[in-house]
Amino acid sequence: MQYQLICVERQGAVGILRLNRPEVLNALSVALVAELGHAIRAFNQEDQIGALLLLGSEKAFAAGADIKDMQDKAFVDLFLSDFPHLAGDGWQALQQGRKPIIAAVAGFALGGGCELAMACDFILAAENAKFGQPEVNIGTLPGAGGTQRLTRAVGKAKAMEMCLTGRMMDAQEAERAGLVSRIVPLADLEAEALKVATKIAAQSRPVTLMIKEAVNQAFESSLADGLKLERRLFASSFALEDQKEGMRAFVEKRRPEFKHR
């Protein structure tokens, strides 16, 4: 597929996806989301790819959904089309993808852009990053997980305030609140994010998939059920060649050579 609104490349075992609508601060159009979904699915099907990295620009990760694309839509238009801006194939590909995906956020991540970053497995933020759900300012509310993922990440009080007022959260507050894993200098963001993704991609592929499944399950089940799944996955890892190699390498004081089996 020839992509027009995103840039796609590979760096070793890392698949890189870069939003590329600079003239509108990477606003999420139906076409962009569709391209993103296609690229994510393609990378998830490539055996040699072990992790994905999602980027915007230094000025904006994504400033939100494309309002011009949405403003004249009626309820029936969105409902019958399965909400392509907010719940179309691109979002499903992101949420259903099994391989770890990192969002590297610089500049604005607002509305759908904030929701897109939160749908990734974790966020690395540049010092200039700003997060927010400002939909209330245009007469609507978050529709791609803003009221749900933000609440799970930062708690009810802060999420409620942000969604009701449209207030933006800077990178420092986002780190304190638990929305982002850590902050790095803007000039180093892409290199550091690639370094992290490369490290993940070098680990045993079946194990990283198990870890992602187990951590995500913590938000979908009781503690007892989550612990049960964790123990089963832990035991399952002992059927892997990589588990044998990893523990043998630890005992022999050398780096493991994983075969992703």
PDB file of C-alpha atoms in Angstrom:
ATOM      1  CA  MET A   1       0.000   0.000   0.000  1.00  0.00           C
ATOM      2  CA  GLN A   2       1.190   3.498  -0.849  1.00  0.00           C
ATOM      3  CA  TYR A   3       0.737   5.622   2.250  1.00  0.00           C
ATOM      4  CA  GLN A   4      -0.104   9.300   1.833  1.00  0.00           C
ATOM      5  CA  LEU A   5      -0.786  10.459   5.400  1.00  0.00           C
ATOM      6  CA  ILE A   6       1.716   8.412   7.377  1.00  0.00           C
ATOM      7  CA  CYS A   7       5.360   7.501   6.863  1.00  0.00           C
ATOM      8  CA  VAL A   8       6.396   3.908   7.469  1.00  0.00           C
ATOM      9  CA  GLU A   9       9.885   2.488   7.902  1.00  0.00           C
ATOM     10  CA  ARG A  10      11.823  -0.276   9.611  1.00  0.00           C
ATOM     11  CA  GLN A  11      14.824   0.048  11.893  1.00  0.00           C
ATOM     12  CA  GLY A  12      16.057  -3.466  12.567  1.00  0.00           C
ATOM     13  CA  ALA A  13      13.241  -5.315  14.329  1.00  0.00           C
ATOM     14  CA  VAL A  14      11.240  -2.118  15.003  1.00  0.00           C
ATOM     15  CA  GLY A  15       8.393  -0.930  12.816  1.00  0.00           C
ATOM     16  CA  ILE A  16       8.101   2.877  12.804  1.00  0.00           C
ATOM     17  CA  LEU A  17       4.883   4.727  11.995  1.00  0.00           C
ATOM     18  CA  ARG A  18       4.944   8.518  11.728  1.00  0.00           C
ATOM     19  CA  LEU A  19       1.805  10.633  11.386  1.00  0.00           C
ATOM     20  CA  ASN A  20       2.325  12.991   8.456  1.00  0.00           C
ATOM     21  CA  ARG A  21      -0.268  15.761   8.151  1.00  0.00           C
ATOM     22  CA  PRO A  22       1.879  18.684   9.339  1.00  0.00           C
ATOM     23  CA  GLU A  23      -0.391  21.314   7.810  1.00  0.00           C
ATOM     24  CA  VAL A  24      -3.148  20.388  10.305  1.00  0.00           C
ATOM     25  CA  LEU A  25      -0.941  19.272  13.223  1.00  0.00           C
ATOM     26  CA  ASN A  26      -1.528  15.602  12.330  1.00  0.00           C
ATOM     27  CA  ALA A  27      -5.286  15.811  12.808  1.00  0.00           C
ATOM     28  CA  LEU A  28      -6.826  12.351  12.569  1.00  0.00           C
ATOM     29  CA  SER A  29      -8.907  12.011   9.427  1.00  0.00           C
ATOM     30  CA  VAL A  30     -10.736   8.844   8.390  1.00  0.00           C
ATOM     31  CA  ALA A  31      -8.112   8.277   5.703  1.00  0.00           C
ATOM     32  CA  LEU A  32      -5.194   8.684   8.119  1.00  0.00           C
ATOM     33  CA  VAL A  33      -6.728   6.286  10.633  1.00  0.00           C
ATOM     34  CA  ALA A  34      -7.329   3.743   7.860  1.00  0.00           C
ATOM     35  CA  GLU A  35      -3.703   3.962   6.725  1.00  0.00           C
ATOM     36  CA  LEU A  36      -2.509   3.609  10.298  1.00  0.00           C
ATOM     37  CA  GLY A  37      -4.628   0.501  10.780  1.00  0.00           C
ATOM     38  CA  HIS A  38      -3.291  -1.078   7.602  1.00  0.00           C
ATOM     39  CA  ALA A  39       0.326  -0.421   8.607  1.00  0.00           C
ATOM     40  CA  ILE A  40      -0.158  -1.726  12.159  1.00  0.00           C
ATOM     41  CA  ARG A  41      -1.740  -4.945  10.902  1.00  0.00           C
ATOM     42  CA  ALA A  42       1.055  -5.411   8.366  1.00  0.00           C
ATOM     43  CA  PHE A  43       3.763  -5.007  11.005  1.00  0.00           C
ATOM     44  CA  ASN A  44       1.953  -7.393  13.352  1.00  0.00           C
ATOM     45  CA  GLN A  45       2.071 -10.029  10.633  1.00  0.00           C
ATOM     46  CA  GLU A  46       5.822  -9.667  10.029  1.00  0.00           C
ATOM     47  CA  ASP A  47       7.783 -12.243  12.006  1.00  0.00           C
ATOM     48  CA  GLN A  48      10.940 -10.111  12.038  1.00  0.00           C
ATOM     49  CA  ILE A  49       9.211  -7.136  13.692  1.00  0.00           C
ATOM     50  CA  GLY A  50       9.187  -7.272  17.484  1.00  0.00           C
ATOM     51  CA  ALA A  51       7.920  -3.819  18.503  1.00  0.00           C
ATOM     52  CA  LEU A  52       6.251  -0.764  16.985  1.00  0.00           C
ATOM     53  CA  LEU A  53       6.902   2.935  17.480  1.00  0.00           C
ATOM     54  CA  LEU A  54       4.297   5.632  16.803  1.00  0.00           C
ATOM     55  CA  LEU A  55       5.487   9.223  16.280  1.00  0.00           C
ATOM     56  CA  GLY A  56       4.165  12.615  15.292  1.00  0.00           C
ATOM     57  CA  SER A  57       6.211  15.773  14.805  1.00  0.00           C
ATOM     58  CA  GLU A  58       8.068  17.974  17.282  1.00  0.00           C
ATOM     59  CA  LYS A  59       5.143  20.409  17.259  1.00  0.00           C
ATOM     60  CA  ALA A  60       2.291  17.923  17.497  1.00  0.00           C
ATOM     61  CA  PHE A  61       1.838  14.212  18.011  1.00  0.00           C
ATOM     62  CA  ALA A  62      -1.778  14.715  16.913  1.00  0.00           C
ATOM     63  CA  ALA A  63      -3.890  17.753  17.706  1.00  0.00           C
ATOM     64  CA  GLY A  64      -7.130  15.773  17.647  1.00  0.00           C
ATOM     65  CA  ALA A  65      -9.674  14.418  15.209  1.00  0.00           C
ATOM     66  CA  ASP A  66     -10.162  16.338  11.983  1.00  0.00           C
ATOM     67  CA  ILE A  67     -13.074  18.613  12.958  1.00  0.00           C
ATOM     68  CA  LYS A  68     -13.680  19.784   9.385  1.00  0.00           C
ATOM     69  CA  ASP A  69     -14.095  16.129   8.470  1.00  0.00           C
ATOM     70  CA  MET A  70     -16.641  15.595  11.248  1.00  0.00           C
ATOM     71  CA  GLN A  71     -18.600  18.817  11.783  1.00  0.00           C
ATOM     72  CA  ASP A  72     -21.462  18.094   9.364  1.00  0.00           C
ATOM     73  CA  LYS A  73     -21.944  14.456  10.362  1.00  0.00           C
ATOM     74  CA  ALA A  74     -25.288  13.425  11.837  1.00  0.00           C
ATOM     75  CA  PHE A  75     -25.793  10.739  14.451  1.00  0.00           C
ATOM     76  CA  VAL A  76     -26.964   8.255  11.861  1.00  0.00           C
ATOM     77  CA  ASP A  77     -23.863   8.913   9.718  1.00  0.00           C
ATOM     78  CA  LEU A  78     -21.535   8.031  12.572  1.00  0.00           C
ATOM     79  CA  PHE A  79     -23.636   5.158  13.882  1.00  0.00           C
ATOM     80  CA  LEU A  80     -24.089   3.369  10.555  1.00  0.00           C
ATOM     81  CA  SER A  81     -20.436   3.836   9.568  1.00  0.00           C
ATOM     82  CA  ASP A  82     -19.251   2.424  12.930  1.00  0.00           C
ATOM     83  CA  PHE A  83     -17.614   5.725  13.952  1.00  0.00           C
ATOM     84  CA  PRO A  84     -14.614   5.526  11.572  1.00  0.00           C
ATOM     85  CA  HIS A  85     -12.814   8.501  13.192  1.00  0.00           C
ATOM     86  CA  LEU A  86     -13.013   6.948  16.641  1.00  0.00           C
ATOM     87  CA  ALA A  87     -13.660   3.214  16.382  1.00  0.00           C
ATOM     88  CA  GLY A  88     -12.801   2.222  12.830  1.00  0.00           C
ATOM     89  CA  ASP A  89     -10.354  -0.380  11.602  1.00  0.00           C
ATOM     90  CA  GLY A  90      -7.340   1.735  12.543  1.00  0.00           C
ATOM     91  CA  TRP A  91      -8.348   1.922  16.184  1.00  0.00           C
ATOM     92  CA  GLN A  92      -9.208  -1.770  16.223  1.00  0.00           C
ATOM     93  CA  ALA A  93      -5.823  -2.651  14.745  1.00  0.00           C
ATOM     94  CA  LEU A  94      -4.126  -0.622  17.457  1.00  0.00           C
ATOM     95  CA  GLN A  95      -6.175  -2.166  20.263  1.00  0.00           C
ATOM     96  CA  GLN A  96      -6.008  -5.729  18.942  1.00  0.00           C
ATOM     97  CA  GLY A  97      -2.347  -5.746  17.923  1.00  0.00           C
ATOM     98  CA  ARG A  98      -0.340  -8.200  19.990  1.00  0.00           C
ATOM     99  CA  LYS A  99       3.093  -6.649  19.575  1.00  0.00           C
ATOM    100  CA  PRO A 100       4.166  -3.874  21.967  1.00  0.00           C
ATOM    101  CA  ILE A 101       3.663  -0.366  20.611  1.00  0.00           C
ATOM    102  CA  ILE A 102       5.199   2.797  22.090  1.00  0.00           C
ATOM    103  CA  ALA A 103       3.857   6.308  21.577  1.00  0.00           C
ATOM    104  CA  ALA A 104       6.593   8.953  21.457  1.00  0.00           C
ATOM    105  CA  VAL A 105       4.758  12.216  22.103  1.00  0.00           C
ATOM    106  CA  ALA A 106       6.086  15.696  21.447  1.00  0.00           C
ATOM    107  CA  GLY A 107       3.955  18.812  21.315  1.00  0.00           C
ATOM    108  CA  PHE A 108       0.186  18.559  21.361  1.00  0.00           C
ATOM    109  CA  ALA A 109      -1.647  15.286  22.005  1.00  0.00           C
ATOM    110  CA  LEU A 110      -5.203  16.527  22.289  1.00  0.00           C
ATOM    111  CA  GLY A 111      -8.605  14.904  21.887  1.00  0.00           C
ATOM    112  CA  GLY A 112      -8.211  11.986  19.521  1.00  0.00           C
ATOM    113  CA  GLY A 113      -4.451  12.494  19.617  1.00  0.00           C
ATOM    114  CA  CYS A 114      -4.384  11.967  23.383  1.00  0.00           C
ATOM    115  CA  GLU A 115      -6.657   8.960  22.957  1.00  0.00           C
ATOM    116  CA  LEU A 116      -4.383   7.558  20.250  1.00  0.00           C
ATOM    117  CA  ALA A 117      -1.349   7.842  22.517  1.00  0.00           C
ATOM    118  CA  MET A 118      -3.226   6.238  25.424  1.00  0.00           C
ATOM    119  CA  ALA A 119      -4.263   3.318  23.203  1.00  0.00           C
ATOM    120  CA  CYS A 120      -0.563   2.452  22.830  1.00  0.00           C
ATOM    121  CA  ASP A 121       1.139   0.316  25.469  1.00  0.00           C
ATOM    122  CA  PHE A 122       3.011   3.213  27.041  1.00  0.00           C
ATOM    123  CA  ILE A 123       3.996   6.796  26.323  1.00  0.00           C
ATOM    124  CA  LEU A 124       7.400   8.454  26.269  1.00  0.00           C
ATOM    125  CA  ALA A 125       6.950  12.219  26.395  1.00  0.00           C
ATOM    126  CA  ALA A 126       9.163  15.073  25.305  1.00  0.00           C
ATOM    127  CA  GLU A 127       9.495  18.056  27.625  1.00  0.00           C
ATOM    128  CA  ASN A 128       7.123  20.088  25.432  1.00  0.00           C
ATOM    129  CA  ALA A 129       4.327  17.507  25.367  1.00  0.00           C
ATOM    130  CA  LYS A 130       0.813  18.627  26.264  1.00  0.00           C
ATOM    131  CA  PHE A 131      -2.101  16.250  26.798  1.00  0.00           C
ATOM    132  CA  GLY A 132      -5.793  17.023  26.952  1.00  0.00           C
ATOM    133  CA  GLN A 133      -9.388  16.116  26.138  1.00  0.00           C
ATOM    134  CA  PRO A 134     -10.818  19.477  25.034  1.00  0.00           C
ATOM    135  CA  GLU A 135     -13.941  18.106  23.307  1.00  0.00           C
ATOM    136  CA  VAL A 136     -16.196  19.906  25.793  1.00  0.00           C
ATOM    137  CA  ASN A 137     -15.073  23.183  24.213  1.00  0.00           C
ATOM    138  CA  ILE A 138     -16.665  22.215  20.892  1.00  0.00           C
ATOM    139  CA  GLY A 139     -19.893  20.849  22.287  1.00  0.00           C
ATOM    140  CA  THR A 140     -19.150  17.153  22.511  1.00  0.00           C
ATOM    141  CA  LEU A 141     -17.168  14.664  24.606  1.00  0.00           C
ATOM    142  CA  PRO A 142     -14.313  12.208  24.101  1.00  0.00           C
ATOM    143  CA  GLY A 143     -15.330   9.289  21.926  1.00  0.00           C
ATOM    144  CA  ALA A 144     -12.238   7.103  21.501  1.00  0.00           C
ATOM    145  CA  GLY A 145     -11.433   6.238  25.098  1.00  0.00           C
ATOM    146  CA  GLY A 146     -10.786   9.634  26.640  1.00  0.00           C
ATOM    147  CA  THR A 147     -13.208   9.217  29.529  1.00  0.00           C
ATOM    148  CA  GLN A 148     -12.135   5.604  30.054  1.00  0.00           C
ATOM    149  CA  ARG A 149      -8.372   5.292  29.530  1.00  0.00           C
ATOM    150  CA  LEU A 150      -7.603   8.699  31.014  1.00  0.00           C
ATOM    151  CA  THR A 151      -9.556   7.827  34.168  1.00  0.00           C
ATOM    152  CA  ARG A 152      -7.708   4.530  34.501  1.00  0.00           C
ATOM    153  CA  ALA A 153      -4.372   6.284  34.020  1.00  0.00           C
ATOM    154  CA  VAL A 154      -4.719   9.362  36.236  1.00  0.00           C
ATOM    155  CA  GLY A 155      -7.737   8.689  38.468  1.00  0.00           C
ATOM    156  CA  LYS A 156     -11.296  10.010  38.541  1.00  0.00           C
ATOM    157  CA  ALA A 157     -10.687  13.502  39.942  1.00  0.00           C
ATOM    158  CA  LYS A 158      -8.039  14.596  37.465  1.00  0.00           C
ATOM    159  CA  ALA A 159      -9.740  12.916  34.480  1.00  0.00           C
ATOM    160  CA  MET A 160     -13.097  14.453  35.402  1.00  0.00           C
ATOM    161  CA  GLU A 161     -11.560  17.920  35.690  1.00  0.00           C
ATOM    162  CA  MET A 162      -9.746  17.637  32.374  1.00  0.00           C
ATOM    163  CA  CYS A 163     -12.774  16.337  30.473  1.00  0.00           C
ATOM    164  CA  LEU A 164     -15.163  18.877  32.013  1.00  0.00           C
ATOM    165  CA  THR A 165     -12.915  21.910  31.562  1.00  0.00           C
ATOM    166  CA  GLY A 166     -10.736  20.989  28.585  1.00  0.00           C
ATOM    167  CA  ARG A 167      -7.603  21.856  30.590  1.00  0.00           C
ATOM    168  CA  MET A 168      -4.309  20.641  29.146  1.00  0.00           C
ATOM    169  CA  MET A 169      -1.760  18.703  31.190  1.00  0.00           C
ATOM    170  CA  ASP A 170       1.936  19.324  30.587  1.00  0.00           C
ATOM    171  CA  ALA A 171       4.554  16.587  30.463  1.00  0.00           C
ATOM    172  CA  GLN A 172       5.650  17.035  34.066  1.00  0.00           C
ATOM    173  CA  GLU A 173       2.124  16.727  35.431  1.00  0.00           C
ATOM    174  CA  ALA A 174       1.452  13.805  33.101  1.00  0.00           C
ATOM    175  CA  GLU A 175       4.457  11.945  34.486  1.00  0.00           C
ATOM    176  CA  ARG A 176       3.449  12.646  38.094  1.00  0.00           C
ATOM    177  CA  ALA A 177      -0.084  11.471  37.353  1.00  0.00           C
ATOM    178  CA  GLY A 178       1.060   8.246  35.712  1.00  0.00           C
ATOM    179  CA  LEU A 179      -0.096   9.046  32.175  1.00  0.00           C
ATOM    180  CA  VAL A 180       3.418   8.807  30.723  1.00  0.00           C
ATOM    181  CA  SER A 181       6.206   6.459  31.689  1.00  0.00           C
ATOM    182  CA  ARG A 182       8.905   9.155  31.624  1.00  0.00           C
ATOM    183  CA  ILE A 183      10.051  12.431  30.086  1.00  0.00           C
ATOM    184  CA  VAL A 184      13.060  12.851  27.817  1.00  0.00           C
ATOM    185  CA  PRO A 185      14.523  15.978  26.172  1.00  0.00           C
ATOM    186  CA  LEU A 186      12.789  16.872  22.913  1.00  0.00           C
ATOM    187  CA  ALA A 187      16.001  16.504  20.919  1.00  0.00           C
ATOM    188  CA  ASP A 188      16.462  12.969  22.254  1.00  0.00           C
ATOM    189  CA  LEU A 189      12.861  11.719  22.063  1.00  0.00           C
ATOM    190  CA  GLU A 190      12.980   9.809  18.799  1.00  0.00           C
ATOM    191  CA  ALA A 191      16.389   8.255  19.488  1.00  0.00           C
ATOM    192  CA  GLU A 192      15.421   7.242  23.025  1.00  0.00           C
ATOM    193  CA  ALA A 193      12.065   5.824  21.899  1.00  0.00           C
ATOM    194  CA  LEU A 194      13.808   3.807  19.188  1.00  0.00           C
ATOM    195  CA  LYS A 195      16.336   2.576  21.748  1.00  0.00           C
ATOM    196  CA  VAL A 196      13.535   1.374  24.024  1.00  0.00           C
ATOM    197  CA  ALA A 197      11.624  -0.244  21.158  1.00  0.00           C
ATOM    198  CA  THR A 198      14.807  -1.956  19.953  1.00  0.00           C
ATOM    199  CA  LYS A 199      15.437  -3.360  23.429  1.00  0.00           C
ATOM    200  CA  ILE A 200      11.890  -4.736  23.580  1.00  0.00           C
ATOM    201  CA  ALA A 201      12.186  -6.212  20.079  1.00  0.00           C
ATOM    202  CA  ALA A 202      15.394  -8.017  21.119  1.00  0.00           C
ATOM    203  CA  GLN A 203      13.636  -9.888  23.923  1.00  0.00           C
ATOM    204  CA  SER A 204      11.882 -13.211  23.411  1.00  0.00           C
ATOM    205  CA  ARG A 205       8.949 -12.415  21.145  1.00  0.00           C
ATOM    206  CA  PRO A 206       6.516 -14.910  22.739  1.00  0.00           C
ATOM    207  CA  VAL A 207       7.384 -13.558  26.188  1.00  0.00           C
ATOM    208  CA  THR A 208       6.792  -9.910  25.266  1.00  0.00           C
ATOM    209  CA  LEU A 209       3.393 -10.898  23.861  1.00  0.00           C
ATOM    210  CA  MET A 210       2.604 -12.741  27.103  1.00  0.00           C
ATOM    211  CA  ILE A 211       3.637  -9.736  29.193  1.00  0.00           C
ATOM    212  CA  LYS A 212       1.455  -7.383  27.161  1.00  0.00           C
ATOM    213  CA  GLU A 213      -1.517  -9.735  27.496  1.00  0.00           C
ATOM    214  CA  ALA A 214      -1.025 -10.104  31.248  1.00  0.00           C
ATOM    215  CA  VAL A 215      -0.644  -6.376  31.970  1.00  0.00           C
ATOM    216  CA  ASN A 216      -3.667  -5.502  29.826  1.00  0.00           C
ATOM    217  CA  GLN A 217      -5.707  -8.124  31.641  1.00  0.00           C
ATOM    218  CA  ALA A 218      -5.132  -6.218  34.888  1.00  0.00           C
ATOM    219  CA  PHE A 219      -7.612  -3.619  33.581  1.00  0.00           C
ATOM    220  CA  GLU A 220     -10.184  -6.177  32.480  1.00  0.00           C
ATOM    221  CA  SER A 221     -10.484  -8.588  35.414  1.00  0.00           C
ATOM    222  CA  SER A 222     -10.406  -8.990  39.166  1.00  0.00           C
ATOM    223  CA  LEU A 223      -7.069  -9.351  40.946  1.00  0.00           C
ATOM    224  CA  ALA A 224      -7.719 -13.066  41.507  1.00  0.00           C
ATOM    225  CA  ASP A 225      -8.426 -13.691  37.822  1.00  0.00           C
ATOM    226  CA  GLY A 226      -5.456 -11.587  36.781  1.00  0.00           C
ATOM    227  CA  LEU A 227      -3.117 -13.505  39.057  1.00  0.00           C
ATOM    228  CA  LYS A 228      -4.469 -16.773  37.699  1.00  0.00           C
ATOM    229  CA  LEU A 229      -3.716 -15.699  34.125  1.00  0.00           C
ATOM    230  CA  GLU A 230      -0.268 -14.481  35.143  1.00  0.00           C
ATOM    231  CA  ARG A 231       0.605 -17.830  36.737  1.00  0.00           C
ATOM    232  CA  ARG A 232      -0.617 -19.744  33.698  1.00  0.00           C
ATOM    233  CA  LEU A 233       1.403 -17.590  31.329  1.00  0.00           C
ATOM    234  CA  PHE A 234       4.449 -17.894  33.603  1.00  0.00           C
ATOM    235  CA  ALA A 235       4.167 -21.680  33.539  1.00  0.00           C
ATOM    236  CA  SER A 236       3.610 -21.593  29.775  1.00  0.00           C
ATOM    237  CA  SER A 237       6.874 -19.720  29.278  1.00  0.00           C
ATOM    238  CA  PHE A 238       8.715 -22.824  30.512  1.00  0.00           C
ATOM    239  CA  ALA A 239       7.679 -24.550  27.283  1.00  0.00           C
ATOM    240  CA  LEU A 240       9.761 -22.043  25.300  1.00  0.00           C
ATOM    241  CA  GLU A 241      13.256 -22.572  23.985  1.00  0.00           C
ATOM    242  CA  ASP A 242      13.883 -18.943  24.891  1.00  0.00           C
ATOM    243  CA  GLN A 243      13.194 -19.610  28.575  1.00  0.00           C
ATOM    244  CA  LYS A 244      15.793 -22.379  28.592  1.00  0.00           C
ATOM    245  CA  GLU A 245      18.292 -20.167  26.767  1.00  0.00           C
ATOM    246  CA  GLY A 246      17.586 -17.147  28.975  1.00  0.00           C
ATOM    247  CA  MET A 247      18.117 -18.966  32.247  1.00  0.00           C
ATOM    248  CA  ARG A 248      21.112 -20.870  30.914  1.00  0.00           C
ATOM    249  CA  ALA A 249      22.690 -17.598  29.771  1.00  0.00           C
ATOM    250  CA  PHE A 250      22.059 -16.047  33.202  1.00  0.00           C
ATOM    251  CA  VAL A 251      23.810 -18.947  34.967  1.00  0.00           C
ATOM    252  CA  GLU A 252      26.677 -18.832  32.459  1.00  0.00           C
ATOM    253  CA  LYS A 253      26.968 -15.032  32.821  1.00  0.00           C
ATOM    254  CA  ARG A 254      26.482 -14.232  29.123  1.00  0.00           C
ATOM    255  CA  ARG A 255      23.904 -12.508  26.952  1.00  0.00           C
ATOM    256  CA  PRO A 256      21.057 -14.765  25.815  1.00  0.00           C
ATOM    257  CA  GLU A 257      20.522 -15.492  22.135  1.00  0.00           C
ATOM    258  CA  PHE A 258      16.762 -15.695  21.773  1.00  0.00           C
ATOM    259  CA  LYS A 259      15.224 -17.543  18.820  1.00  0.00           C
ATOM    260  CA  HIS A 260      11.692 -16.271  19.511  1.00  0.00           C
ATOM    261  CA  ARG A 261      10.463 -19.829  20.038  1.00  0.00           C
TER     262      ARG A 261
END
